[in-house]
mmCIF file of C-alpha atoms in Angstrom:
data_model
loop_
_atom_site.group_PDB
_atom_site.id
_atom_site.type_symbol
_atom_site.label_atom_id
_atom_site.label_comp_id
_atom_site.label_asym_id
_atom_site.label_seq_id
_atom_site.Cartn_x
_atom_site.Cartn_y
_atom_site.Cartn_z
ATOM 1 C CA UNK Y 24 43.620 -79.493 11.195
ATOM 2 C CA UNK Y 25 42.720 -76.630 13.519
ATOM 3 C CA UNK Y 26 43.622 -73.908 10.995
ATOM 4 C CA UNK Y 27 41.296 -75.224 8.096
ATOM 5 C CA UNK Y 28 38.320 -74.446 9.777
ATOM 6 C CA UNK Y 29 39.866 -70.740 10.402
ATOM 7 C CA UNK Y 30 40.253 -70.148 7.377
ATOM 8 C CA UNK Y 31 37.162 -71.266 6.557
ATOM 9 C CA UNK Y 32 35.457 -68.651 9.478
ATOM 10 C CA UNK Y 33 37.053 -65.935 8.041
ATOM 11 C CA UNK Y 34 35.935 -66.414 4.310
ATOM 12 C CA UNK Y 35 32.473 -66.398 5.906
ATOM 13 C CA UNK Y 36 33.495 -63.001 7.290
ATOM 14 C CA UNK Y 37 34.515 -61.264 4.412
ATOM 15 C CA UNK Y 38 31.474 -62.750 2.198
ATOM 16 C CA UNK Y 39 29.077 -61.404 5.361
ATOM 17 C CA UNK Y 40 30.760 -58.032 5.084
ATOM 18 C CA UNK Y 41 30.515 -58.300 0.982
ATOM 19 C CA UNK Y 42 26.615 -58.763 1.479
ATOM 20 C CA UNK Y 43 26.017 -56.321 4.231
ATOM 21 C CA UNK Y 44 27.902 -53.271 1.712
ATOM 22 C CA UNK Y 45 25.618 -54.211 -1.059
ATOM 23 C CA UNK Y 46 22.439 -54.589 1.088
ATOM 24 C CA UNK Y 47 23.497 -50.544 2.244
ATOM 25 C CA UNK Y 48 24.655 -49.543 -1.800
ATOM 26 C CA UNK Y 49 20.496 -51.310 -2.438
ATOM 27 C CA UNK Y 50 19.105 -49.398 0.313
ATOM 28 C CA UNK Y 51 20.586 -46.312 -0.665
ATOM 29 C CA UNK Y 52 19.867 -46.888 -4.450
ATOM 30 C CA UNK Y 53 16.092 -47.111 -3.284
ATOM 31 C CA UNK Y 54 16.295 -44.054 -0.982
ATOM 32 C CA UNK Y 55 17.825 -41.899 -4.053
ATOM 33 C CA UNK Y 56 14.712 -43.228 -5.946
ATOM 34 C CA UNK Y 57 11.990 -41.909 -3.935
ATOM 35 C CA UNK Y 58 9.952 -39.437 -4.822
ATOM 36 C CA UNK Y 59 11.162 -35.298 -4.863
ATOM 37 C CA UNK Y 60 8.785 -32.168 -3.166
ATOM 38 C CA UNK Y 61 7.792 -30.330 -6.225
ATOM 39 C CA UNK Y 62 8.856 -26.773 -5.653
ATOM 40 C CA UNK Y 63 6.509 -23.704 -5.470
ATOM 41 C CA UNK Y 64 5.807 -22.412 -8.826
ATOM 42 C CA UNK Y 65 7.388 -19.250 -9.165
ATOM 43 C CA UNK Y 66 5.509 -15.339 -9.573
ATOM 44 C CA UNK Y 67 4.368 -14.177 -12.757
ATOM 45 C CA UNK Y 68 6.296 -11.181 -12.954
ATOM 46 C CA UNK Y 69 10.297 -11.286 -13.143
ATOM 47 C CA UNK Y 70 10.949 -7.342 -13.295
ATOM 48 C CA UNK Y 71 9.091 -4.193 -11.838
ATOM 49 C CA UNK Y 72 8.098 -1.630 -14.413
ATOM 50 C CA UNK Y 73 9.897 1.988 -14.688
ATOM 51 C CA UNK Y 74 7.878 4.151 -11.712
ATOM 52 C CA UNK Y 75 8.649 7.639 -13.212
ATOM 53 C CA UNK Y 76 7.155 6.258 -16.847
ATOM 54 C CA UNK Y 77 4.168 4.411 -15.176
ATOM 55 C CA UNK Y 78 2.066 7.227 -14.975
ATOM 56 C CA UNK Y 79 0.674 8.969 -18.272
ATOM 57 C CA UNK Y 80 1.571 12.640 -18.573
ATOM 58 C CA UNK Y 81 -2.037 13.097 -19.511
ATOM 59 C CA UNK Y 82 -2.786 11.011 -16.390
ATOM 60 C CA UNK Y 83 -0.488 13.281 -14.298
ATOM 61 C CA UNK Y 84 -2.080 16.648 -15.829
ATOM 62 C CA UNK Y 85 -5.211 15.220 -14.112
ATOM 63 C CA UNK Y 86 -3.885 14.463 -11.206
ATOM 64 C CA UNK Y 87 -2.065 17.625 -10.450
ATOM 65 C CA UNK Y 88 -3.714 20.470 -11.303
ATOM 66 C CA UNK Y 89 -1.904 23.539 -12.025
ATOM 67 C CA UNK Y 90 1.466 21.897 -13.089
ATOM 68 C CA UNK Y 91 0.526 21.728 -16.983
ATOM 69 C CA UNK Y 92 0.037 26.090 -16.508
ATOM 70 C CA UNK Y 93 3.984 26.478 -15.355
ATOM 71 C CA UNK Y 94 6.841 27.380 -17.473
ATOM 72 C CA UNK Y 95 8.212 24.601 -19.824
ATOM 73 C CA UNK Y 96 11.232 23.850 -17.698
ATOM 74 C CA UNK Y 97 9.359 23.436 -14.440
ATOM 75 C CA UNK Y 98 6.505 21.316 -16.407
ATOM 76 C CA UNK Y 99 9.361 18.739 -17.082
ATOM 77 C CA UNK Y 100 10.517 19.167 -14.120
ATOM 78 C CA UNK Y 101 7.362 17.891 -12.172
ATOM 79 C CA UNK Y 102 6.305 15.200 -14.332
ATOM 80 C CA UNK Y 103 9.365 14.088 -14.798
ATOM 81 C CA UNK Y 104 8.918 13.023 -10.975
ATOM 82 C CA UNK Y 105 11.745 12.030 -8.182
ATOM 83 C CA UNK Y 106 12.309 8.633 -8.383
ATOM 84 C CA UNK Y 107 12.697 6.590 -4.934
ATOM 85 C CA UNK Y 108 15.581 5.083 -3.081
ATOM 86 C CA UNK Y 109 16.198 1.802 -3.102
ATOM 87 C CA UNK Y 110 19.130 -0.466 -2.875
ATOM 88 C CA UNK Y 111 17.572 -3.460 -4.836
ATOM 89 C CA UNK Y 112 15.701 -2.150 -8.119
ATOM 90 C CA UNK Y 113 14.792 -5.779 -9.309
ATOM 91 C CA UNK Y 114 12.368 -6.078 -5.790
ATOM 92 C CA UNK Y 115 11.101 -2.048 -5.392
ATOM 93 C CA UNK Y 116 10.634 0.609 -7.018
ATOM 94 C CA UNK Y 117 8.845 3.661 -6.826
ATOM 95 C CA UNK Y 118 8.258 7.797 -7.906
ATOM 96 C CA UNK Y 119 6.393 11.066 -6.411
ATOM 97 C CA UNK Y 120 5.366 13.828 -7.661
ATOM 98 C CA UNK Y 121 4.010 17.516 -6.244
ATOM 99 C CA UNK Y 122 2.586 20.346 -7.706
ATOM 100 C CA UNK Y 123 1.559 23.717 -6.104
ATOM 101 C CA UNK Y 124 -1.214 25.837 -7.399
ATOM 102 C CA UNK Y 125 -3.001 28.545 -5.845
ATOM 103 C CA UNK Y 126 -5.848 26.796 -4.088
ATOM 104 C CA UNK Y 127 -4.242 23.864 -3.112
ATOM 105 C CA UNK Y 128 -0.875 21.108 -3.270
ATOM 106 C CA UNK Y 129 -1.161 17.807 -4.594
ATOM 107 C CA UNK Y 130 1.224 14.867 -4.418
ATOM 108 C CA UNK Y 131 1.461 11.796 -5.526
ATOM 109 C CA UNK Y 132 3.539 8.297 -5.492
ATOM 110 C CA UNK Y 133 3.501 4.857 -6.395
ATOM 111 C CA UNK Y 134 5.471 2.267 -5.121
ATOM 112 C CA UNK Y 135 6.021 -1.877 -7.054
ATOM 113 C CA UNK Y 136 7.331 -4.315 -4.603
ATOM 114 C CA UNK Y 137 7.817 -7.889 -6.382
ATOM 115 C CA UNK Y 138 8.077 -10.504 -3.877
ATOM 116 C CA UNK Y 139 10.051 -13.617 -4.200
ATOM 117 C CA UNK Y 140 10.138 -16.520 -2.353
ATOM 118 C CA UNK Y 141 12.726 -18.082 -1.061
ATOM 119 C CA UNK Y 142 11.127 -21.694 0.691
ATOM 120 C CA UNK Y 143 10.470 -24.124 -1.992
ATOM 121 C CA UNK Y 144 7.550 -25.019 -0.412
ATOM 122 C CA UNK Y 145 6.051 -21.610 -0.428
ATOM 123 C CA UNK Y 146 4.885 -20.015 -3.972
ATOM 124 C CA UNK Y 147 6.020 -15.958 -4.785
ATOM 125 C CA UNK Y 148 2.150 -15.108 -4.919
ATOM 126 C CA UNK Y 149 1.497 -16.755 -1.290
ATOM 127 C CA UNK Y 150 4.299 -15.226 0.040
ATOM 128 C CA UNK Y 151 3.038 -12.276 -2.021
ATOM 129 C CA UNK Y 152 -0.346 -12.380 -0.429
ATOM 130 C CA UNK Y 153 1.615 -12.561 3.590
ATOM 131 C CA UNK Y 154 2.946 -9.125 2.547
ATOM 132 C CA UNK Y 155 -0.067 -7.920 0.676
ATOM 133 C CA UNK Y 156 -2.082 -9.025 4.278
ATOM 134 C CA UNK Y 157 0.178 -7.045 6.323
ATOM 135 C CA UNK Y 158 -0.855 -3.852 5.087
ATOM 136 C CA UNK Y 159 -4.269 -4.887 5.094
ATOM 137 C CA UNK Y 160 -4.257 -5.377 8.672
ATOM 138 C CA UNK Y 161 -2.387 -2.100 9.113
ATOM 139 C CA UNK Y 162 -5.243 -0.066 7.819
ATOM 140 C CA UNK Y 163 -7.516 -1.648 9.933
ATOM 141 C CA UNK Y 164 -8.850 -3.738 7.605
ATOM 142 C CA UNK Y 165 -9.445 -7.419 6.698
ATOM 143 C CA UNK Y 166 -10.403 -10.045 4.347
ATOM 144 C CA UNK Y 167 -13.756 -10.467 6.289
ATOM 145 C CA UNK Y 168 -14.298 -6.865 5.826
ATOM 146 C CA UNK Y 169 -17.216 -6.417 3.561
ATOM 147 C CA UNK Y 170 -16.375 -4.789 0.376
ATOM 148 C CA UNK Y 171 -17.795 -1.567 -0.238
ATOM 149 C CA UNK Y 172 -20.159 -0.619 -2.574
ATOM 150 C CA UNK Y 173 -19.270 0.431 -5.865
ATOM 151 C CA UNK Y 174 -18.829 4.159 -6.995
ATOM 152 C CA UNK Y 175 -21.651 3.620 -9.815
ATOM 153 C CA UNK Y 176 -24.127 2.082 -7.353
ATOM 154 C CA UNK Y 177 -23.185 5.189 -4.914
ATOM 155 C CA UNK Y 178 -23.838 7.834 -7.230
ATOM 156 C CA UNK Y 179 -27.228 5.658 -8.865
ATOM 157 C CA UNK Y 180 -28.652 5.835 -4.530
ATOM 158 C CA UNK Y 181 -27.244 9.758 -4.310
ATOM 159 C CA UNK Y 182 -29.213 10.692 -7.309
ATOM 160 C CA UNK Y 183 -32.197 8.947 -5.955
ATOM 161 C CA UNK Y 184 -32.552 10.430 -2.427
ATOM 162 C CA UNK Y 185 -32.383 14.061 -3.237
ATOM 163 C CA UNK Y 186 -33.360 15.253 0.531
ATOM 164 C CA UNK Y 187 -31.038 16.347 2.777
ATOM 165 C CA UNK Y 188 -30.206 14.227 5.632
ATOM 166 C CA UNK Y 189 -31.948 10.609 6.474
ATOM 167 C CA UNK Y 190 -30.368 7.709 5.549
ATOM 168 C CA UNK Y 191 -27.731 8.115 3.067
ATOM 169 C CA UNK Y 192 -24.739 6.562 5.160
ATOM 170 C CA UNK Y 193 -26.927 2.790 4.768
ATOM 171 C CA UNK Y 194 -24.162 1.141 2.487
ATOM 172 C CA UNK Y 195 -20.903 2.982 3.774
ATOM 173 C CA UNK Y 196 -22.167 1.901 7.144
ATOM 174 C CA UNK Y 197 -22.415 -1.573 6.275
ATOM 175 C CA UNK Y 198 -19.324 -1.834 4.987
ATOM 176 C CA UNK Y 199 -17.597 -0.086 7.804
ATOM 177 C CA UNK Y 200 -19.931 1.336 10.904
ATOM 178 C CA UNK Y 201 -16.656 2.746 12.673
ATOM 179 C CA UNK Y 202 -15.614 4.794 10.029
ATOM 180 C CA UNK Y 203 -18.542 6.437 8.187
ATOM 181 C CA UNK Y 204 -20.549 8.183 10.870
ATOM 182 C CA UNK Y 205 -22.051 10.800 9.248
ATOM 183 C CA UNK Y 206 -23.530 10.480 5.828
ATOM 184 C CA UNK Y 207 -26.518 12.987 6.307
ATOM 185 C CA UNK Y 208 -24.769 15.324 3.749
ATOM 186 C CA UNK Y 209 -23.797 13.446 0.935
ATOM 187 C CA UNK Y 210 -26.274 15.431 -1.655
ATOM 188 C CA UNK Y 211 -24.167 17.482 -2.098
ATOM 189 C CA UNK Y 212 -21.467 15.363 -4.248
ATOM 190 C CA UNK Y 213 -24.226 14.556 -6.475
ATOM 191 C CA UNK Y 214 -24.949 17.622 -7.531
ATOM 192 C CA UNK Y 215 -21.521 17.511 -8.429
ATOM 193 C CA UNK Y 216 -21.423 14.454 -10.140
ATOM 194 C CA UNK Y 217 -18.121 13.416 -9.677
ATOM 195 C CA UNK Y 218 -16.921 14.457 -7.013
ATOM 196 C CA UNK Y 219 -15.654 18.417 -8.009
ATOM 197 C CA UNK Y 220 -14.871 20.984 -5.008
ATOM 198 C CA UNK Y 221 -17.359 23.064 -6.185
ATOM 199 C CA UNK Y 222 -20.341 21.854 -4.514
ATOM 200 C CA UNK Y 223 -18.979 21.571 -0.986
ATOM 201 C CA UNK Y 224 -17.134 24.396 0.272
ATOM 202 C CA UNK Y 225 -17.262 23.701 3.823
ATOM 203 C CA UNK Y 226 -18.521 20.357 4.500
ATOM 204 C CA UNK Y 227 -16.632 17.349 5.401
ATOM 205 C CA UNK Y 228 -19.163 14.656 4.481
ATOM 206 C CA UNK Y 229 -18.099 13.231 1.716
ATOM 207 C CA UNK Y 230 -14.432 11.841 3.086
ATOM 208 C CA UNK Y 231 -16.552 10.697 5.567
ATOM 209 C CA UNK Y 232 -19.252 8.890 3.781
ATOM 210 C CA UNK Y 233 -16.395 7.011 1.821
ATOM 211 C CA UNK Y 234 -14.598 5.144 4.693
ATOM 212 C CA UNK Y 235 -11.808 2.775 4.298
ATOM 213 C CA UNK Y 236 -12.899 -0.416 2.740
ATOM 214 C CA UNK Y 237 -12.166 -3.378 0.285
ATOM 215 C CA UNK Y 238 -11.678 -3.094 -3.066
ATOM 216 C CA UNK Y 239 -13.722 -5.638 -5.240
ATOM 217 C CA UNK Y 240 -12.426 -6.249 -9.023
ATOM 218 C CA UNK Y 241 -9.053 -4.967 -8.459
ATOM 219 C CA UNK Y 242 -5.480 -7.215 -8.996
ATOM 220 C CA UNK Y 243 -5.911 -10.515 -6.920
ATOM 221 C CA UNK Y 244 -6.850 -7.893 -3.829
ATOM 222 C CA UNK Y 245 -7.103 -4.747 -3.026
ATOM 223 C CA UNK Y 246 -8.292 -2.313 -0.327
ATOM 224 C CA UNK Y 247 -8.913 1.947 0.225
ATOM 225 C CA UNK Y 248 -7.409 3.242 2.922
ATOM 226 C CA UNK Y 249 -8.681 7.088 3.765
ATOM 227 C CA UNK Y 250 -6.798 9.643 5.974
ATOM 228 C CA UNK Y 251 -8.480 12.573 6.418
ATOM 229 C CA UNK Y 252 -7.114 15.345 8.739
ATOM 230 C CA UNK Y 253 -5.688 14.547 11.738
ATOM 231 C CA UNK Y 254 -7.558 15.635 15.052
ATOM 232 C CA UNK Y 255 -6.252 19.071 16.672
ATOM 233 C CA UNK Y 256 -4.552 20.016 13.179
ATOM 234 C CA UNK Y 257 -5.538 23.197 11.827
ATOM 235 C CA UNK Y 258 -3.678 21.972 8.054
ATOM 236 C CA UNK Y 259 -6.897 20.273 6.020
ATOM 237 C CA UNK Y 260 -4.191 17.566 4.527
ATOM 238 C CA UNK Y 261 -6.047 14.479 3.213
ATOM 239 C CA UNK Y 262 -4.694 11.244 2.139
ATOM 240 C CA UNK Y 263 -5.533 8.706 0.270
ATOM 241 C CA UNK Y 264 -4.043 5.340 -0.323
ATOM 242 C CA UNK Y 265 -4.800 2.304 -2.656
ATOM 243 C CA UNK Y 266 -3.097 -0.759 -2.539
ATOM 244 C CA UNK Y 267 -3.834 -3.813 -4.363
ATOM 245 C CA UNK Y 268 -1.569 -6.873 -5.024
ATOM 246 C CA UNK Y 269 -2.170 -8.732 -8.577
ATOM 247 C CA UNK Y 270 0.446 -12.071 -8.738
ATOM 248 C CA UNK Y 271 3.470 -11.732 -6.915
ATOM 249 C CA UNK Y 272 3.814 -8.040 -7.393
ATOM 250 C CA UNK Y 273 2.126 -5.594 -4.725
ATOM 251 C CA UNK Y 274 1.485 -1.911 -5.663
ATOM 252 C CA UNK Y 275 0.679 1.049 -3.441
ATOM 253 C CA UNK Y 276 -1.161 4.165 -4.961
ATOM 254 C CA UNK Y 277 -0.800 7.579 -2.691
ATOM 255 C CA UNK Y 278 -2.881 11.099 -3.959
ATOM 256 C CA UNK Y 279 -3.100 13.759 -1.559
ATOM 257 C CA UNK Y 280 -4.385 16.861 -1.241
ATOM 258 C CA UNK Y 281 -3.645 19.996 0.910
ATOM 259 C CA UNK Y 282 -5.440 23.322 0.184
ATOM 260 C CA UNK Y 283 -3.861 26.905 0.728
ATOM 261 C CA UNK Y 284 -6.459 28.118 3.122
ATOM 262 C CA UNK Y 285 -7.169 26.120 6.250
ATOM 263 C CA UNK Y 286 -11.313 26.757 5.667
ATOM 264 C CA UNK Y 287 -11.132 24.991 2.563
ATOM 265 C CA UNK Y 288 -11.905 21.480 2.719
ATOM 266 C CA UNK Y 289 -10.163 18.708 0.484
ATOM 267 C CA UNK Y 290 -12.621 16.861 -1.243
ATOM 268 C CA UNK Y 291 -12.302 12.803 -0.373
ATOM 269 C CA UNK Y 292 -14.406 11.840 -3.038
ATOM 270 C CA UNK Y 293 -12.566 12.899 -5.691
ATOM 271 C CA UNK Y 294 -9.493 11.948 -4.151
ATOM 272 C CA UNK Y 295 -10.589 8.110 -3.514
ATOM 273 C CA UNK Y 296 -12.186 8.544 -7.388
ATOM 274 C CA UNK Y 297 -8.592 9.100 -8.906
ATOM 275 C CA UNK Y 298 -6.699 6.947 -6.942
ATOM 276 C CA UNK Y 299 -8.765 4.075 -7.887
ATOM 277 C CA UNK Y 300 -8.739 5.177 -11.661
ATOM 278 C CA UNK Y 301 -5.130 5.119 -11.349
ATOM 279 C CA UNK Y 302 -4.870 2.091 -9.372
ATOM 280 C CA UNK Y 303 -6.783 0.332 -11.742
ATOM 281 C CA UNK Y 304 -4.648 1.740 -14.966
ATOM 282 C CA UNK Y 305 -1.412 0.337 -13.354
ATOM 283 C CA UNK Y 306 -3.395 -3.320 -12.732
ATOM 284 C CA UNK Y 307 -3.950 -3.036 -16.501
ATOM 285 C CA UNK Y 308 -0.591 -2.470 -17.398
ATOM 286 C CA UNK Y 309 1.378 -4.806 -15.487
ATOM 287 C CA UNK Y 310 -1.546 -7.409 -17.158
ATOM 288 C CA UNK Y 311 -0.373 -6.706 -20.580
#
């Protein structure tokens, strides 16, 4: 009589257990039903373009003078360019070129860098924009840095105040007061109208007047970063950089010029002038 209620205990037991293993199969059921993190969408562009093709030849004749007077074989062979080492094409990419004429060297490169992201959580054109800021802050810059003023509206207030002297560095300054100290002698690029070596032999005001600054209407962002000389160096090498970032891809523009005599003076205008005309070319093209 003792064993019946046993028997009884244990098929309690076993129906307990039976219920408990289908209470944890519901529970994970509804945990397998809840809702998924969405990932990141990913970058607009999947490939980088060819660097050595991404420049015009036309563009290039432009850019470096004297190269388009040299033999046929050493034509090709600087605009051809030397394309850069990397161990991941897909990700970064990149081509110089040099030329030497009499007066003076010029060299340029550009350089694609697509960035991916590897967090879920974290789109390719954030992450893109971490990278893009980087640089930014390299050059000194930020994205509370006040743009600077456009070329047009630069030339429109140079061909306005034709005396020498007072006032001219009021925009540069406002857009960057450490940089562009001395604008009293920017006339003299208007009477050049664009920004030709002809109508400054000497001076050094115009890299000066045109200091490192944000880019407006460029890619997603953009900024200008300007090397002139450095202090104590006789060599009057100038430098000028563009990088912008548009989507997940970010692209860095460098044109630089070094003349043959050390009392000529490389003319930043012109040099910040092309580099943004290029820069903005290669926006257009990874667009289409």
């Amino acid at each position: 009589m003792a064993y019946v209620p046993g028997v009884a205990l244990l098929a309690a037991l076993v129906v307990g257990c039976s219920a408990g293993a289908d209470g944890n199969a519901n529970g994970a059921d509804s945990k397998a039903g809840s809702p998924t993190v969405t990932p990141a969408p990913p970058g607009k562009y999947l490939t980088l373009p060819a660097p050595c093709r991404a420049v015009p030849r036309s563009t290039l004749k432009d850019l470096l003078p004297g190269a388009a007077e040299l033999p046929g074989d050493q034509q090709d062979k600087v605009f051809r360019g030397s394309a850069a080492v990397t161990y991941d094409t897909d990700r970064k990419v990149g081509c110089s070129w040099k030329s030497d004429a009499p007066s003076a060297t010029r060299s340029l490169s550009v350089d694609f860098e697509r960035v991916v992201s590897y967090d879920p959580a974290v789109s390719d054109d954030d992450r893109a924009d971490t990278v893009y800021a980087k640089k930014e802050k390299a050059a000194g810059l930020s994205s509370s840095t006040p743009p600077g003023p456009p070329d047009e509206k630069d030339k429109k207030g140079e061909e306005s105040e034709t005396s020498e002297g007072s006032g001219k560095a009021e925009d540069p300054a406002d857009a960057d007061t450490d940089a562009g100290a001395t604008g009293s002698a920017e006339p003299s690029p208007s009477e050049s109208s664009g920004g030709s070596t002809d109508g400054a032999p000497g001076s050094s005001s115009p890299e000066e007047a045109l200091p490192s600054r944000i880019l407006d209407n460029l890619g997603d962002a953009a900024f200008l970063q300007d090397l002139p000389k450095q202090a104590g160096s006789p060599a009057q090498h100038h430098t000028v950089s563009v990088v912008f970032r548009t989507s997940n891809v970010v692209v860095t523009v460098r044109y630089a010029e070094q003349p043959a005599l050390i009392t000529q003076v490389p003319d930043g205008r012109e040099l910040q002038e092309k580099a943004q005309a290029l820069a903005r070319k290669l926006a257009e093209t990874l667009s289409e």
